[in-house]
XYZ file of C-alpha atoms in Angstrom:
381
model
C -0.638 -31.907 49.676
C 0.094 -30.289 46.310
C -0.859 -26.868 47.634
C 1.359 -27.268 50.659
C 4.301 -28.368 48.508
C 4.020 -25.326 46.239
C 3.614 -22.948 49.185
C 6.775 -24.362 50.737
C 8.640 -23.995 47.415
C 7.606 -20.355 47.011
C 8.512 -19.577 50.613
C 11.917 -21.194 50.185
C 12.619 -19.360 46.926
C 11.482 -16.059 48.450
C 14.039 -16.436 51.244
C 16.816 -17.145 48.724
C 15.944 -14.301 46.401
C 17.379 -10.760 46.591
C 15.361 -8.434 48.781
C 14.081 -6.349 45.885
C 12.604 -9.469 44.235
C 10.871 -10.996 47.260
C 7.601 -9.173 46.604
C 7.179 -11.232 43.409
C 6.808 -14.449 45.405
C 4.015 -13.020 47.513
C 2.182 -12.139 44.289
C 2.909 -15.584 42.817
C 1.268 -17.318 45.763
C -1.666 -14.921 45.851
C -2.496 -15.270 42.132
C -1.906 -19.021 42.215
C -4.256 -19.589 45.163
C -6.952 -17.460 43.482
C -6.348 -19.181 40.117
C -5.759 -15.842 38.371
C -3.719 -17.422 35.598
C -3.495 -14.365 33.356
C -2.193 -12.131 36.146
C 0.137 -14.878 37.337
C 1.573 -15.333 33.832
C 2.229 -11.627 33.357
C 4.040 -11.231 36.668
C 6.077 -14.376 35.988
C 7.204 -12.883 32.675
C 8.301 -9.735 34.510
C 10.151 -11.751 37.148
C 11.999 -13.804 34.543
C 13.110 -10.598 32.842
C 14.805 -9.427 36.030
C 18.573 -10.032 35.698
C 18.806 -10.925 39.399
C 16.319 -13.800 38.945
C 18.763 -15.875 36.857
C 19.731 -18.442 39.492
C 16.121 -19.230 40.376
C 14.589 -19.482 36.924
C 14.967 -23.191 36.242
C 14.024 -24.258 39.789
C 10.912 -22.087 39.681
C 10.000 -23.359 36.224
C 10.351 -27.023 37.163
C 8.724 -26.802 40.591
C 6.050 -24.167 40.017
C 5.336 -23.135 36.412
C 5.009 -26.705 35.143
C 2.167 -27.417 37.582
C -0.203 -25.048 35.780
C 1.517 -24.776 32.377
C -1.525 -26.000 30.437
C -3.743 -23.316 31.985
C -1.807 -20.259 30.791
C -1.125 -18.573 27.456
C 1.167 -21.016 25.658
C 3.150 -18.347 23.853
C 3.966 -16.701 27.184
C 4.848 -20.116 28.577
C 7.487 -20.403 25.837
C 8.723 -16.884 26.652
C 9.186 -17.953 30.284
C 10.855 -21.187 29.206
C 13.298 -19.324 26.957
C 14.344 -17.153 29.864
C 14.877 -20.256 31.990
C 16.857 -22.175 29.355
C 19.580 -19.563 29.443
C 20.682 -21.024 32.783
C 21.318 -24.513 31.388
C 24.954 -25.573 31.701
C 25.523 -26.427 28.006
C 23.865 -26.672 24.592
C 23.003 -30.354 24.991
C 21.013 -29.550 28.138
C 19.421 -26.561 26.384
C 18.350 -28.750 23.482
C 16.754 -31.297 25.819
C 14.925 -28.557 27.748
C 13.632 -26.860 24.584
C 12.629 -30.129 22.911
C 10.479 -30.987 25.934
C 8.958 -27.491 25.958
C 8.241 -27.701 22.218
C 6.424 -31.015 22.629
C 4.349 -29.553 25.475
C 2.959 -26.708 23.327
C 2.443 -28.828 20.189
C -1.353 -28.625 20.283
C -3.862 -27.445 17.650
C -4.755 -24.343 19.691
C -1.151 -23.243 20.263
C 0.650 -23.710 16.970
C 2.075 -20.187 17.191
C 3.804 -21.127 20.453
C 4.939 -24.392 18.856
C 6.590 -22.551 15.939
C 8.182 -20.093 18.374
C 9.694 -22.902 20.444
C 10.632 -24.983 17.388
C 12.616 -22.072 15.932
C 14.715 -21.955 19.091
C 15.247 -25.712 18.933
C 16.541 -25.214 15.368
C 18.854 -22.477 16.646
C 20.442 -24.725 19.277
C 20.814 -27.496 16.696
C 22.723 -25.066 14.478
C 25.054 -24.269 17.367
C 25.634 -27.998 17.863
C 26.392 -28.468 14.169
C 23.184 -30.413 13.470
C 22.387 -28.535 10.236
C 20.217 -31.232 8.669
C 18.002 -31.507 11.737
C 17.874 -27.726 12.022
C 16.734 -27.434 8.394
C 14.015 -30.019 9.050
C 12.727 -28.021 12.040
C 12.764 -24.764 10.048
C 10.887 -26.343 7.136
C 8.265 -27.666 9.559
C 7.926 -24.229 11.172
C 7.640 -22.482 7.804
C 4.912 -24.853 6.651
C 2.854 -24.017 9.750
C 3.524 -20.275 9.452
C 2.143 -20.326 5.908
C -1.229 -21.462 7.280
C -1.611 -18.471 9.648
C -3.653 -15.417 8.720
C -1.829 -13.450 11.389
C 0.695 -14.167 14.129
C 2.661 -12.240 16.731
C 5.718 -10.467 15.329
C 7.916 -12.233 17.878
C 7.090 -15.586 16.255
C 7.980 -14.442 12.755
C 11.084 -12.645 14.038
C 12.341 -15.808 15.747
C 11.826 -17.902 12.618
C 13.511 -15.373 10.315
C 16.455 -14.888 12.685
C 17.242 -18.599 12.867
C 16.639 -19.049 9.120
C 19.100 -16.228 8.458
C 21.684 -17.933 10.689
C 21.192 -21.159 8.731
C 21.631 -19.425 5.361
C 24.716 -17.603 6.616
C 26.336 -20.837 7.774
C 25.518 -22.369 4.374
C 26.968 -19.350 2.492
C 23.573 -18.793 0.837
C 24.115 -15.048 0.624
C 20.975 -13.986 -1.261
C 18.720 -16.043 1.018
C 20.503 -14.635 4.079
C 20.045 -11.089 2.750
C 16.313 -11.467 2.086
C 15.590 -13.346 5.324
C 17.475 -10.844 7.482
C 15.542 -7.948 5.976
C 12.327 -9.828 6.815
C 13.613 -10.287 10.371
C 14.330 -6.556 10.668
C 10.767 -5.828 9.500
C 9.481 -7.782 12.528
C 11.525 -6.029 15.217
C 12.137 -2.520 16.450
C 15.685 -1.486 15.592
C 15.997 0.483 18.838
C 15.296 -2.700 20.812
C 18.433 -4.348 19.427
C 21.718 -3.832 21.232
C 24.221 -1.609 19.462
C 26.665 -4.483 18.940
C 23.871 -6.582 17.403
C 22.849 -3.748 15.063
C 26.426 -3.361 13.878
C 26.840 -7.104 13.371
C 23.662 -7.351 11.298
C 24.577 -4.274 9.232
C 28.053 -5.686 8.572
C 26.828 -9.172 7.620
C 24.043 -7.773 5.416
C 26.526 -5.566 3.589
C 28.899 -8.461 2.906
C 26.031 -10.661 1.696
C 24.742 -7.944 -0.651
C 28.180 -7.473 -2.183
C 29.191 -11.100 -2.726
C 25.774 -12.491 -3.716
C 25.678 -13.553 -7.362
C 21.979 -12.660 -7.712
C 21.664 -9.343 -5.848
C 22.509 -6.383 -8.071
C 20.115 -3.866 -6.622
C 20.357 -3.390 -2.859
C 18.724 0.002 -2.555
C 16.420 -1.411 0.134
C 19.441 -1.919 2.377
C 20.847 1.541 1.617
C 17.600 3.131 2.784
C 17.334 0.967 5.925
C 18.294 2.615 9.245
C 20.288 -0.501 10.223
C 23.041 0.630 7.866
C 23.608 3.788 9.903
C 25.007 1.529 12.639
C 28.250 1.384 10.638
C 28.766 5.145 10.737
C 31.763 6.325 12.758
C 32.992 2.740 13.253
C 35.953 0.837 11.874
C 33.596 -0.553 9.226
C 32.309 2.816 7.967
C 34.165 2.138 4.691
C 31.779 -0.773 4.025
C 28.800 1.561 4.043
C 30.606 3.887 1.611
C 31.409 0.898 -0.590
C 27.723 -0.019 -0.823
C 26.819 3.501 -1.914
C 29.651 3.399 -4.485
C 28.169 0.175 -5.896
C 24.713 1.709 -6.012
C 26.093 4.669 -8.025
C 28.275 2.443 -10.161
C 31.209 4.621 -9.105
C 34.361 2.813 -10.221
C 36.601 5.653 -9.057
C 35.251 5.415 -5.497
C 35.556 1.611 -5.659
C 39.249 1.839 -6.546
C 39.832 4.105 -3.542
C 37.919 1.813 -1.150
C 39.406 -1.370 -2.628
C 42.256 -1.231 -0.122
C 39.810 -2.312 2.610
C 38.738 -5.553 0.878
C 41.506 -7.550 2.534
C 39.818 -6.893 5.884
C 37.211 -9.562 5.049
C 38.063 -12.984 3.646
C 34.876 -13.189 1.545
C 35.480 -9.812 -0.088
C 39.114 -10.708 -0.685
C 38.093 -14.000 -2.308
C 35.500 -12.312 -4.560
C 37.572 -9.347 -5.791
C 37.269 -10.232 -9.499
C 33.531 -10.726 -9.125
C 33.171 -7.431 -7.245
C 34.877 -5.551 -10.093
C 32.485 -7.138 -12.575
C 29.536 -6.344 -10.324
C 30.345 -2.658 -9.937
C 30.984 -2.437 -13.679
C 27.481 -3.823 -14.266
C 26.149 -1.288 -11.772
C 27.923 1.511 -13.664
C 26.308 0.307 -16.898
C 22.771 0.020 -15.492
C 23.119 3.387 -13.737
C 24.126 4.999 -17.036
C 21.115 3.501 -18.832
C 18.778 4.377 -15.969
C 19.902 8.010 -15.989
C 19.059 8.410 -19.666
C 15.636 9.114 -21.126
C 13.960 6.076 -22.767
C 14.405 7.577 -26.240
C 18.131 8.121 -25.634
C 19.280 4.609 -24.818
C 21.114 3.708 -28.001
C 24.795 4.192 -27.192
C 28.095 3.314 -28.792
C 30.549 1.165 -26.902
C 32.899 4.154 -26.826
C 30.260 6.324 -25.140
C 29.523 3.630 -22.561
C 33.254 3.203 -21.861
C 33.746 6.937 -21.457
C 30.823 7.430 -19.082
C 31.220 4.276 -16.982
C 35.067 4.253 -16.924
C 35.003 0.579 -17.934
C 37.682 -0.433 -20.454
C 36.461 -0.343 -24.083
C 37.444 -3.965 -24.742
C 35.248 -5.084 -21.811
C 32.066 -3.307 -22.900
C 30.571 -5.956 -25.209
C 31.065 -8.743 -22.673
C 29.655 -6.471 -19.939
C 26.476 -5.749 -21.923
C 26.011 -9.436 -22.719
C 26.395 -10.258 -19.028
C 23.808 -7.620 -18.092
C 21.379 -9.006 -20.688
C 21.870 -12.579 -19.469
C 21.243 -11.552 -15.839
C 18.042 -9.716 -16.777
C 19.446 -6.348 -15.684
C 18.872 -4.949 -19.180
C 16.813 -5.791 -22.248
C 17.818 -4.820 -25.728
C 20.209 -5.775 -28.501
C 23.824 -5.332 -29.581
C 25.045 -4.299 -33.018
C 28.496 -5.883 -32.983
C 29.506 -4.418 -36.361
C 28.786 -0.796 -35.461
C 29.520 -1.409 -31.760
C 26.202 0.031 -30.632
C 23.972 -1.121 -27.766
C 20.229 -0.449 -28.070
C 18.597 -0.768 -24.660
C 14.804 -0.965 -24.323
C 14.490 -1.679 -20.571
C 16.565 -1.443 -17.400
C 15.897 -3.100 -14.049
C 14.057 -0.680 -11.711
C 16.058 0.788 -8.848
C 15.176 1.839 -5.327
C 15.721 5.584 -5.607
C 17.674 7.654 -3.104
C 17.196 11.420 -2.790
C 19.384 12.244 -5.790
C 17.613 9.601 -7.880
C 14.216 11.046 -6.984
C 15.492 14.517 -7.933
C 16.634 13.153 -11.295
C 13.219 11.554 -11.862
C 11.574 14.867 -10.971
C 13.675 16.691 -13.569
C 12.799 14.141 -16.236
C 9.091 14.408 -15.440
C 9.373 18.182 -15.798
C 11.068 17.734 -19.173
C 8.321 15.318 -20.229
C 5.646 17.761 -19.083
C 7.305 20.565 -21.028
C 7.550 18.345 -24.110
C 3.849 17.485 -23.927
C 2.979 21.164 -23.579
C 5.132 22.126 -26.585
C 3.561 19.329 -28.643
C 0.095 20.561 -27.691
C 0.955 24.126 -28.707
C 2.374 22.900 -32.038
C -0.731 20.831 -32.804
C -2.927 23.779 -31.899
C -0.931 26.084 -34.187
C -0.802 23.688 -37.134
C -4.503 22.859 -36.881
C -5.902 26.385 -36.508
C -7.935 26.114 -39.712
C -9.361 22.745 -38.640
C -10.310 24.016 -35.202
C -11.860 27.157 -36.732
C -14.097 25.176 -39.075
């Protein structure tokens, strides 16, 4: 009776499907009758990826896929379910569908599929404004992920994407920045749509700028996602990031006119000035040799273009944030810096490091020659 019911369902769906999709239903019935679950799963995944299959996805899932759901790869079952859920009429229906799917795959042998489905439940909850419940789901997923030695990239990517959305909604800029970079490490950039790449690049840039704990975002500057902003209306944002990385106050003043285009940047204008001033200071220290890092306030003001009366406060701020280590002589107005936070080097930075290594090598060679000359009598004896 069961076999007859499924055969009738597949025949009915085949008749309703577009002509170029009808061959799938013949394969479905063939693999199902022969109990070739792996082959059946793979061809179902392909069918559900066909844009023209949209109207049939939920009916096929409810009437056909569910009958053998426990026999197939549970991660692929979730993939199929996620394609089907897109046809639900609203978010409430999507949440109900995904909650049921999540419960189905919550088994010891399929915890990867459980985390994958749970992340999407958390995503729908976010859309519905259920932030507390979404956070609970994400915490549960993260706890399970920490127990895995390895897991499919798609599982990690799903978790990081939803976590990033949560942090963005909560205005947790540093957490959003770090989580989104982790998400990008789990996906192929070329697989993302151009509009999605631009959105991520834009949001990452804003988060890097307004975060109160991120002062070195070289990792973002070197990431190909940032190139998505080139030749767009937001190209100025990419230039602004590079100006911050260089500590270029002159470039910042030119680009400052664009800050009103984003409410967060407009709101944080005073903080942004302080942040680029700190970047100018750390860049100055970084560019100097370790033995040449005692500088007067006047020298720092001249080279960073920061006002002289702001220098002492700026150095104290850098010391308190852990960007620099050293001391200040307030009487003589001298800063003695012993350490500067490492930077992710771009091409010009690497060239500067190369020049300094050459100078160091030359200094070692000259010292060796001097020692050899002074100690001739010792070496001779």
